[in-house]
PDB file of C-alpha atoms in Angstrom:
ATOM      1  CA  MET A   1     -37.276 -92.246  89.314  1.00 53.00           C
ATOM      2  CA  THR A   2     -34.646 -95.443  88.083  1.00 62.00           C
ATOM      3  CA  GLN A   3     -32.511 -93.110  86.718  1.00 58.00           C
ATOM      4  CA  VAL A   4     -32.583 -90.818  89.884  1.00 59.00           C
ATOM      5  CA  VAL A   5     -31.865 -93.878  90.992  1.00 54.00           C
ATOM      6  CA  ILE A   6     -28.323 -94.707  89.215  1.00 53.00           C
ATOM      7  CA  ASP A   7     -27.184 -91.006  88.874  1.00 53.00           C
ATOM      8  CA  LYS A   8     -27.200 -90.751  92.897  1.00 54.00           C
ATOM      9  CA  LEU A   9     -25.270 -93.861  92.542  1.00 49.00           C
ATOM     10  CA  VAL A  10     -22.822 -92.935  90.101  1.00 45.00           C
ATOM     11  CA  GLU A  11     -22.173 -89.719  91.313  1.00 53.00           C
ATOM     12  CA  ASP A  12     -19.218 -89.867  93.699  1.00 53.00           C
ATOM     13  CA  LEU A  13     -17.543 -91.743  90.751  1.00 48.00           C
ATOM     14  CA  LYS A  14     -14.440 -90.095  89.143  1.00 54.00           C
ATOM     15  CA  PRO A  15     -13.506 -91.655  85.673  1.00 51.00           C
ATOM     16  CA  ILE A  16     -10.219 -93.151  85.485  1.00 50.00           C
ATOM     17  CA  PRO A  17      -7.824 -92.281  82.220  1.00 57.00           C
ATOM     18  CA  ALA A  18      -8.327 -94.495  79.445  1.00 60.00           C
ATOM     19  CA  LEU A  19      -5.190 -96.693  79.591  1.00 73.00           C
ATOM     20  CA  ARG A  20      -2.810 -95.885  76.195  1.00 80.00           C
ATOM     21  CA  SER A  21      -0.343 -98.520  74.594  1.00 81.00           C
ATOM     22  CA  ALA A  22       1.760 -95.226  73.969  1.00 85.00           C
ATOM     23  CA  HIS A  23       2.554 -94.801  77.986  1.00 92.00           C
ATOM     24  CA  LEU A  24       3.827 -98.567  77.752  1.00 95.00           C
ATOM     25  CA  TRP A  25       6.613 -97.700  75.451  1.00 96.00           C
ATOM     26  CA  GLY A  26       7.894 -94.175  77.356  1.00 95.00           C
ATOM     27  CA  VAL A  27       8.172 -96.452  80.278  1.00 96.00           C
ATOM     28  CA  GLY A  28      10.458 -98.610  78.276  1.00 97.00           C
ATOM     29  CA  ALA A  29      12.579 -95.529  77.241  1.00 97.00           C
ATOM     30  CA  LEU A  30      12.553 -94.108  81.381  1.00 97.00           C
ATOM     31  CA  ILE A  31      13.973 -97.849  82.043  1.00 97.00           C
ATOM     32  CA  ILE A  32      16.891 -97.474  79.691  1.00 97.00           C
ATOM     33  CA  ALA A  33      17.536 -94.468  81.077  1.00 97.00           C
ATOM     34  CA  LEU A  34      17.700 -95.663  84.624  1.00 97.00           C
ATOM     35  CA  THR A  35      19.979 -99.015  83.093  1.00 97.00           C
ATOM     36  CA  ALA A  36      22.310 -96.689  81.859  1.00 96.00           C
ATOM     37  CA  ILE A  37      22.669 -94.653  84.516  1.00 96.00           C
ATOM     38  CA  TYR A  38      23.060 -97.633  86.995  1.00 95.00           C
ATOM     39  CA  VAL A  39      25.752 -99.083  84.320  1.00 94.00           C
ATOM     40  CA  VAL A  40      27.615 -96.587  83.661  1.00 93.00           C
ATOM     41  CA  SER A  41      28.251 -95.387  86.722  1.00 94.00           C
ATOM     42  CA  ARG A  42      28.853 -99.015  88.750  1.00 92.00           C
ATOM     43  CA  PHE A  43      30.759-100.213  86.391  1.00 91.00           C
ATOM     44  CA  GLY A  44      31.708 -98.571  83.455  1.00 91.00           C
ATOM     45  CA  VAL A  45      30.993 -99.066  79.399  1.00 91.00           C
ATOM     46  CA  ARG A  46      33.261-101.545  77.315  1.00 88.00           C
ATOM     47  CA  PRO A  47      36.328-100.104  75.965  1.00 87.00           C
ATOM     48  CA  GLU A  48      35.340-100.142  72.274  1.00 86.00           C
ATOM     49  CA  TYR A  49      32.125 -98.125  72.961  1.00 84.00           C
ATOM     50  CA  LEU A  50      34.698 -95.082  74.723  1.00 82.00           C
ATOM     51  CA  ALA A  51      37.088 -95.552  71.167  1.00 84.00           C
ATOM     52  CA  MET A  52      33.941 -94.651  69.380  1.00 83.00           C
ATOM     53  CA  MET A  53      34.308 -91.081  71.066  1.00 80.00           C
ATOM     54  CA  HIS A  54      36.718 -90.482  69.464  1.00 79.00           C
ATOM     55  CA  LEU A  55      35.357 -92.416  65.579  1.00 81.00           C
ATOM     56  CA  THR A  56      37.508 -95.765  66.168  1.00 82.00           C
ATOM     57  CA  PHE A  57      35.412 -98.742  65.312  1.00 80.00           C
ATOM     58  CA  THR A  58      35.969-102.386  65.944  1.00 79.00           C
ATOM     59  CA  VAL A  59      35.500-105.461  63.333  1.00 74.00           C
ATOM     60  CA  ASN A  60      33.818-107.541  65.952  1.00 79.00           C
ATOM     61  CA  GLU A  61      30.750-107.248  65.066  1.00 83.00           C
ATOM     62  CA  ALA A  62      28.922-108.301  68.383  1.00 83.00           C
ATOM     63  CA  VAL A  63      30.405-105.542  69.572  1.00 86.00           C
ATOM     64  CA  TYR A  64      27.174-104.393  68.096  1.00 89.00           C
ATOM     65  CA  GLY A  65      24.393-107.316  67.447  1.00 91.00           C
ATOM     66  CA  LYS A  66      24.337-108.526  71.060  1.00 94.00           C
ATOM     67  CA  PRO A  67      22.625-105.240  72.307  1.00 95.00           C
ATOM     68  CA  LEU A  68      21.103-104.254  69.039  1.00 95.00           C
ATOM     69  CA  LEU A  69      19.683-108.323  69.137  1.00 96.00           C
ATOM     70  CA  LEU A  70      18.177-107.872  73.394  1.00 97.00           C
ATOM     71  CA  LEU A  71      16.952-104.283  72.335  1.00 97.00           C
ATOM     72  CA  TRP A  72      15.142-106.115  69.180  1.00 97.00           C
ATOM     73  CA  ALA A  73      13.761-108.544  71.361  1.00 97.00           C
ATOM     74  CA  GLY A  74      12.610-106.194  74.010  1.00 97.00           C
ATOM     75  CA  LEU A  75      10.714-103.775  71.575  1.00 97.00           C
ATOM     76  CA  ALA A  76       9.561-106.615  69.224  1.00 97.00           C
ATOM     77  CA  CYS A  77       7.766-108.041  73.386  1.00 97.00           C
ATOM     78  CA  LEU A  78       6.375-104.976  74.157  1.00 96.00           C
ATOM     79  CA  TRP A  79       5.194-104.167  70.254  1.00 96.00           C
ATOM     80  CA  GLY A  80       2.755-107.440  72.060  1.00 96.00           C
ATOM     81  CA  VAL A  81       2.483-106.101  74.984  1.00 96.00           C
ATOM     82  CA  ALA A  82       1.034-102.895  73.098  1.00 94.00           C
ATOM     83  CA  ARG A  83      -1.076-105.655  70.838  1.00 94.00           C
ATOM     84  CA  LEU A  84      -2.578-107.739  73.830  1.00 93.00           C
ATOM     85  CA  TYR A  85      -3.366-105.345  76.565  1.00 91.00           C
ATOM     86  CA  ARG A  86      -7.514-105.216  75.871  1.00 90.00           C
ATOM     87  CA  PRO A  87      -9.504-108.227  75.596  1.00 89.00           C
ATOM     88  CA  GLU A  88      -9.620-109.033  72.518  1.00 88.00           C
ATOM     89  CA  GLY A  89      -6.161-107.857  71.351  1.00 88.00           C
ATOM     90  CA  GLN A  90      -4.544-110.118  68.537  1.00 90.00           C
ATOM     91  CA  LEU A  91      -0.816-110.712  67.519  1.00 90.00           C
ATOM     92  CA  GLY A  92      -0.944-110.769  64.994  1.00 88.00           C
ATOM     93  CA  GLY A  93       1.697-111.997  62.126  1.00 90.00           C
ATOM     94  CA  THR A  94       4.099-109.425  61.528  1.00 94.00           C
ATOM     95  CA  VAL A  95       4.418-109.486  65.812  1.00 93.00           C
ATOM     96  CA  TRP A  96       4.940-112.546  65.618  1.00 94.00           C
ATOM     97  CA  ALA A  97       7.573-112.862  62.784  1.00 95.00           C
ATOM     98  CA  PHE A  98       9.408-109.776  64.675  1.00 95.00           C
ATOM     99  CA  MET A  99       9.576-110.671  67.986  1.00 95.00           C
ATOM    100  CA  THR A 100      10.478-114.719  66.395  1.00 96.00           C
ATOM    101  CA  ALA A 101      13.409-113.649  64.219  1.00 96.00           C
ATOM    102  CA  PRO A 102      15.411-112.594  66.987  1.00 96.00           C
ATOM    103  CA  VAL A 103      15.504-115.762  68.829  1.00 95.00           C
ATOM    104  CA  ILE A 104      16.474-117.497  65.513  1.00 96.00           C
ATOM    105  CA  LEU A 105      19.972-114.899  65.061  1.00 95.00           C
ATOM    106  CA  LEU A 106      20.938-115.986  68.385  1.00 95.00           C
ATOM    107  CA  LEU A 107      20.161-119.725  67.790  1.00 95.00           C
ATOM    108  CA  LEU A 108      22.353-119.637  64.508  1.00 95.00           C
ATOM    109  CA  ASN A 109      24.629-118.452  65.714  1.00 93.00           C
ATOM    110  CA  ILE A 110      25.291-120.637  68.437  1.00 92.00           C
ATOM    111  CA  ALA A 111      24.486-123.497  65.694  1.00 94.00           C
ATOM    112  CA  ARG A 112      27.920-121.290  64.083  1.00 92.00           C
ATOM    113  CA  GLN A 113      29.926-121.335  66.895  1.00 91.00           C
ATOM    114  CA  PHE A 114      28.772-124.977  67.470  1.00 90.00           C
ATOM    115  CA  ALA A 115      29.751-125.822  63.530  1.00 92.00           C
ATOM    116  CA  GLU A 116      33.696-123.473  64.697  1.00 88.00           C
ATOM    117  CA  MET A 117      34.661-124.368  67.948  1.00 87.00           C
ATOM    118  CA  GLY A 118      33.076-127.579  68.641  1.00 86.00           C
ATOM    119  CA  VAL A 119      30.162-128.592  70.929  1.00 84.00           C
ATOM    120  CA  ILE A 120      33.048-128.430  74.805  1.00 82.00           C
ATOM    121  CA  GLU A 121      35.253-125.272  73.665  1.00 81.00           C
ATOM    122  CA  SER A 122      31.451-123.342  73.138  1.00 77.00           C
ATOM    123  CA  LEU A 123      30.527-123.938  76.038  1.00 77.00           C
ATOM    124  CA  SER A 124      33.348-123.399  78.071  1.00 76.00           C
ATOM    125  CA  ARG A 125      33.158-119.664  77.323  1.00 69.00           C
ATOM    126  CA  VAL A 126      29.963-119.571  79.598  1.00 75.00           C
ATOM    127  CA  ASP A 127      32.064-119.189  82.850  1.00 70.00           C
ATOM    128  CA  ASP A 128      33.046-115.304  83.193  1.00 62.00           C
ATOM    129  CA  TYR A 129      31.479-112.399  84.711  1.00 59.00           C
ATOM    130  CA  ALA A 130      28.382-115.232  85.800  1.00 72.00           C
ATOM    131  CA  SER A 131      27.347-113.449  88.734  1.00 81.00           C
ATOM    132  CA  GLN A 132      27.347-109.917  87.676  1.00 84.00           C
ATOM    133  CA  CYS A 133      25.188-111.167  84.656  1.00 87.00           C
ATOM    134  CA  ILE A 134      22.845-112.718  86.582  1.00 87.00           C
ATOM    135  CA  ILE A 135      22.244-110.204  89.582  1.00 89.00           C
ATOM    136  CA  THR A 136      21.843-107.622  86.557  1.00 92.00           C
ATOM    137  CA  ASN A 137      19.825-109.105  84.036  1.00 94.00           C
ATOM    138  CA  PHE A 138      17.509-111.202  86.867  1.00 96.00           C
ATOM    139  CA  PHE A 139      17.160-108.950  89.353  1.00 96.00           C
ATOM    140  CA  GLY A 140      17.331-105.704  86.608  1.00 96.00           C
ATOM    141  CA  GLY A 141      14.681-107.516  85.567  1.00 97.00           C
ATOM    142  CA  LEU A 142      12.209-107.594  87.864  1.00 97.00           C
ATOM    143  CA  ILE A 143      12.891-104.344  89.168  1.00 97.00           C
ATOM    144  CA  ALA A 144      11.831-103.135  85.280  1.00 97.00           C
ATOM    145  CA  PHE A 145       9.044-105.483  85.349  1.00 97.00           C
ATOM    146  CA  GLY A 146       7.474-104.045  88.896  1.00 96.00           C
ATOM    147  CA  LEU A 147       8.319-100.543  87.488  1.00 96.00           C
ATOM    148  CA  LEU A 148       6.115-101.311  84.370  1.00 96.00           C
ATOM    149  CA  TRP A 149       3.499-103.090  86.470  1.00 95.00           C
ATOM    150  CA  ALA A 150       3.518-100.054  88.363  1.00 94.00           C
ATOM    151  CA  LEU A 151       3.391 -97.334  85.973  1.00 93.00           C
ATOM    152  CA  TRP A 152       1.434 -99.163  83.342  1.00 94.00           C
ATOM    153  CA  LEU A 153       0.532-102.648  83.697  1.00 92.00           C
ATOM    154  CA  ARG A 154      -1.707-102.760  86.008  1.00 89.00           C
ATOM    155  CA  LYS A 155      -4.293-101.165  84.135  1.00 88.00           C
ATOM    156  CA  ALA A 156      -4.302-104.035  81.554  1.00 90.00           C
ATOM    157  CA  ALA A 157      -7.383-106.052  80.797  1.00 88.00           C
ATOM    158  CA  PRO A 158      -5.496-108.821  78.408  1.00 92.00           C
ATOM    159  CA  ALA A 159      -7.520-111.897  77.811  1.00 90.00           C
ATOM    160  CA  ARG A 160      -4.458-114.459  79.297  1.00 91.00           C
ATOM    161  CA  PRO A 161      -2.499-112.795  82.014  1.00 93.00           C
ATOM    162  CA  ALA A 162      -0.551-115.031  82.450  1.00 93.00           C
ATOM    163  CA  VAL A 163       1.130-114.583  78.638  1.00 93.00           C
ATOM    164  CA  PHE A 164       0.643-111.296  78.491  1.00 95.00           C
ATOM    165  CA  GLY A 165       2.238-110.544  82.056  1.00 95.00           C
ATOM    166  CA  ALA A 166       5.328-112.806  81.392  1.00 96.00           C
ATOM    167  CA  MET A 167       5.643-111.592  77.952  1.00 97.00           C
ATOM    168  CA  ALA A 168       6.119-107.718  79.352  1.00 97.00           C
ATOM    169  CA  ALA A 169       8.300-108.967  81.712  1.00 97.00           C
ATOM    170  CA  VAL A 170      10.541-110.988  78.608  1.00 98.00           C
ATOM    171  CA  GLY A 171       9.965-107.389  77.511  1.00 97.00           C
ATOM    172  CA  VAL A 172      11.402-105.131  79.935  1.00 98.00           C
ATOM    173  CA  ALA A 173      13.680-107.539  80.777  1.00 98.00           C
ATOM    174  CA  CYS A 174      15.726-107.742  77.210  1.00 98.00           C
ATOM    175  CA  LEU A 175      15.656-104.227  77.276  1.00 98.00           C
ATOM    176  CA  VAL A 176      17.736-103.613  80.828  1.00 98.00           C
ATOM    177  CA  ALA A 177      19.628-106.160  79.151  1.00 97.00           C
ATOM    178  CA  ALA A 178      20.627-104.594  75.977  1.00 97.00           C
ATOM    179  CA  THR A 179      21.570-101.397  79.081  1.00 97.00           C
ATOM    180  CA  TYR A 180      24.142-104.084  79.908  1.00 96.00           C
ATOM    181  CA  ALA A 181      25.657-105.204  77.561  1.00 94.00           C
ATOM    182  CA  LEU A 182      27.339-102.027  76.972  1.00 91.00           C
ATOM    183  CA  ARG A 183      29.297-103.247  79.535  1.00 91.00           C
ATOM    184  CA  CYS A 184      29.648-106.776  79.178  1.00 89.00           C
ATOM    185  CA  ASP A 185      32.596-107.474  77.036  1.00 87.00           C
ATOM    186  CA  ARG A 186      31.513-111.051  76.806  1.00 87.00           C
ATOM    187  CA  ASP A 187      29.694-112.219  73.007  1.00 88.00           C
ATOM    188  CA  ALA A 188      29.674-116.084  72.981  1.00 88.00           C
ATOM    189  CA  PRO A 189      26.232-116.671  72.020  1.00 91.00           C
ATOM    190  CA  THR A 190      26.493-119.977  74.412  1.00 91.00           C
ATOM    191  CA  TYR A 191      26.882-117.277  77.247  1.00 91.00           C
ATOM    192  CA  VAL A 192      24.179-114.812  76.181  1.00 92.00           C
ATOM    193  CA  LEU A 193      21.966-118.174  75.839  1.00 92.00           C
ATOM    194  CA  VAL A 194      23.341-118.940  79.729  1.00 91.00           C
ATOM    195  CA  TRP A 195      23.514-115.889  81.661  1.00 92.00           C
ATOM    196  CA  TYR A 196      21.644-113.553  79.250  1.00 94.00           C
ATOM    197  CA  VAL A 197      18.352-115.882  77.843  1.00 95.00           C
ATOM    198  CA  LEU A 198      18.473-117.278  80.970  1.00 94.00           C
ATOM    199  CA  PRO A 199      17.674-115.491  83.798  1.00 95.00           C
ATOM    200  CA  ILE A 200      15.331-113.187  81.227  1.00 97.00           C
ATOM    201  CA  LEU A 201      13.708-115.849  80.929  1.00 97.00           C
ATOM    202  CA  ALA A 202      13.169-117.003  84.641  1.00 97.00           C
ATOM    203  CA  VAL A 203      11.777-113.307  84.928  1.00 97.00           C
ATOM    204  CA  GLY A 204       9.352-114.358  82.567  1.00 97.00           C
ATOM    205  CA  GLY A 205       8.634-117.210  84.478  1.00 96.00           C
ATOM    206  CA  VAL A 206       7.491-114.744  88.166  1.00 96.00           C
ATOM    207  CA  ALA A 207       6.118-112.297  86.371  1.00 96.00           C
ATOM    208  CA  GLY A 208       3.898-114.658  84.196  1.00 94.00           C
ATOM    209  CA  LEU A 209       2.168-116.425  87.795  1.00 93.00           C
ATOM    210  CA  MET A 210       1.898-112.938  89.675  1.00 91.00           C
ATOM    211  CA  SER A 211      -0.038-111.839  86.565  1.00 91.00           C
ATOM    212  CA  ARG A 212      -1.995-115.040  87.084  1.00 87.00           C
ATOM    213  CA  ARG A 213      -2.949-113.741  90.127  1.00 83.00           C
ATOM    214  CA  MET A 214      -3.264-110.557  89.862  1.00 82.00           C
ATOM    215  CA  LEU A 215      -4.530-109.354  86.380  1.00 76.00           C
ATOM    216  CA  ARG A 216      -8.297-110.615  87.338  1.00 63.00           C
ATOM    217  CA  TRP A 217     -11.178-108.926  85.930  1.00 56.00           C
TER     218      TRP A 217
END
C-alpha cells in the first residue's frame, strides 16, 4: 500500500537533468564571445593587435601579459567553481595554487613599478579611461554573472553559497575584463589594480550577497 501511495505522488514529477561542470565552460566561452563582439564593435581593438594581423609584434610584454593574466584568473576561478558546485566539493592544493598565482604576479609587477617609478609616479598612471573601464568591467561583469546564473549557477548546491557565488562572479568578470583588455592600452600594474581588479572584486561582493540568499537548498 505504501509503495502505491509513493508511486501516485511521484508519477507527475519530471526528473531534473544533472548539472554538469562541462556546461560551465561552455557558458564561459559564450561570455568571452559576446564580450568580444561588444568590445570590437563599440571600441575596436588596440593597434598592437591589428599589427599582429600583418605579423608585426610588439616588444611590450604587457600587451600580451595583461589579458592573459586576467584570463588565467578567470579560468582559475571557474575551475574552483567546477570543484565546489556540489556540497562535498573541495578545491585542493592545485586549484588554490592556480588561483593565487595571478594575484602574486600582479603584486610583484606592482612592486616592480613602485621600485622603478616611485609610488607617486606609479599612482599617477591610474587616471585615464577610468569611466570606460569601470562601466565595462563592473557592469559587464554583473551581466556576465547574470548570464551564468540563468544558464548554470542557479542549479548548483554548494556548501558555502556566498563564497561560491562570489568566486563564480569574479571568474566571469575576469573573462569580461580579459576580453576588454584587447581594447584598453593602459598597461600599468597600478592601473590594472584600480580599474580592473577593484571592479571585479566589487562584482564578486554583490554576487556573494545575492548567492547567500538565493542559493540556499
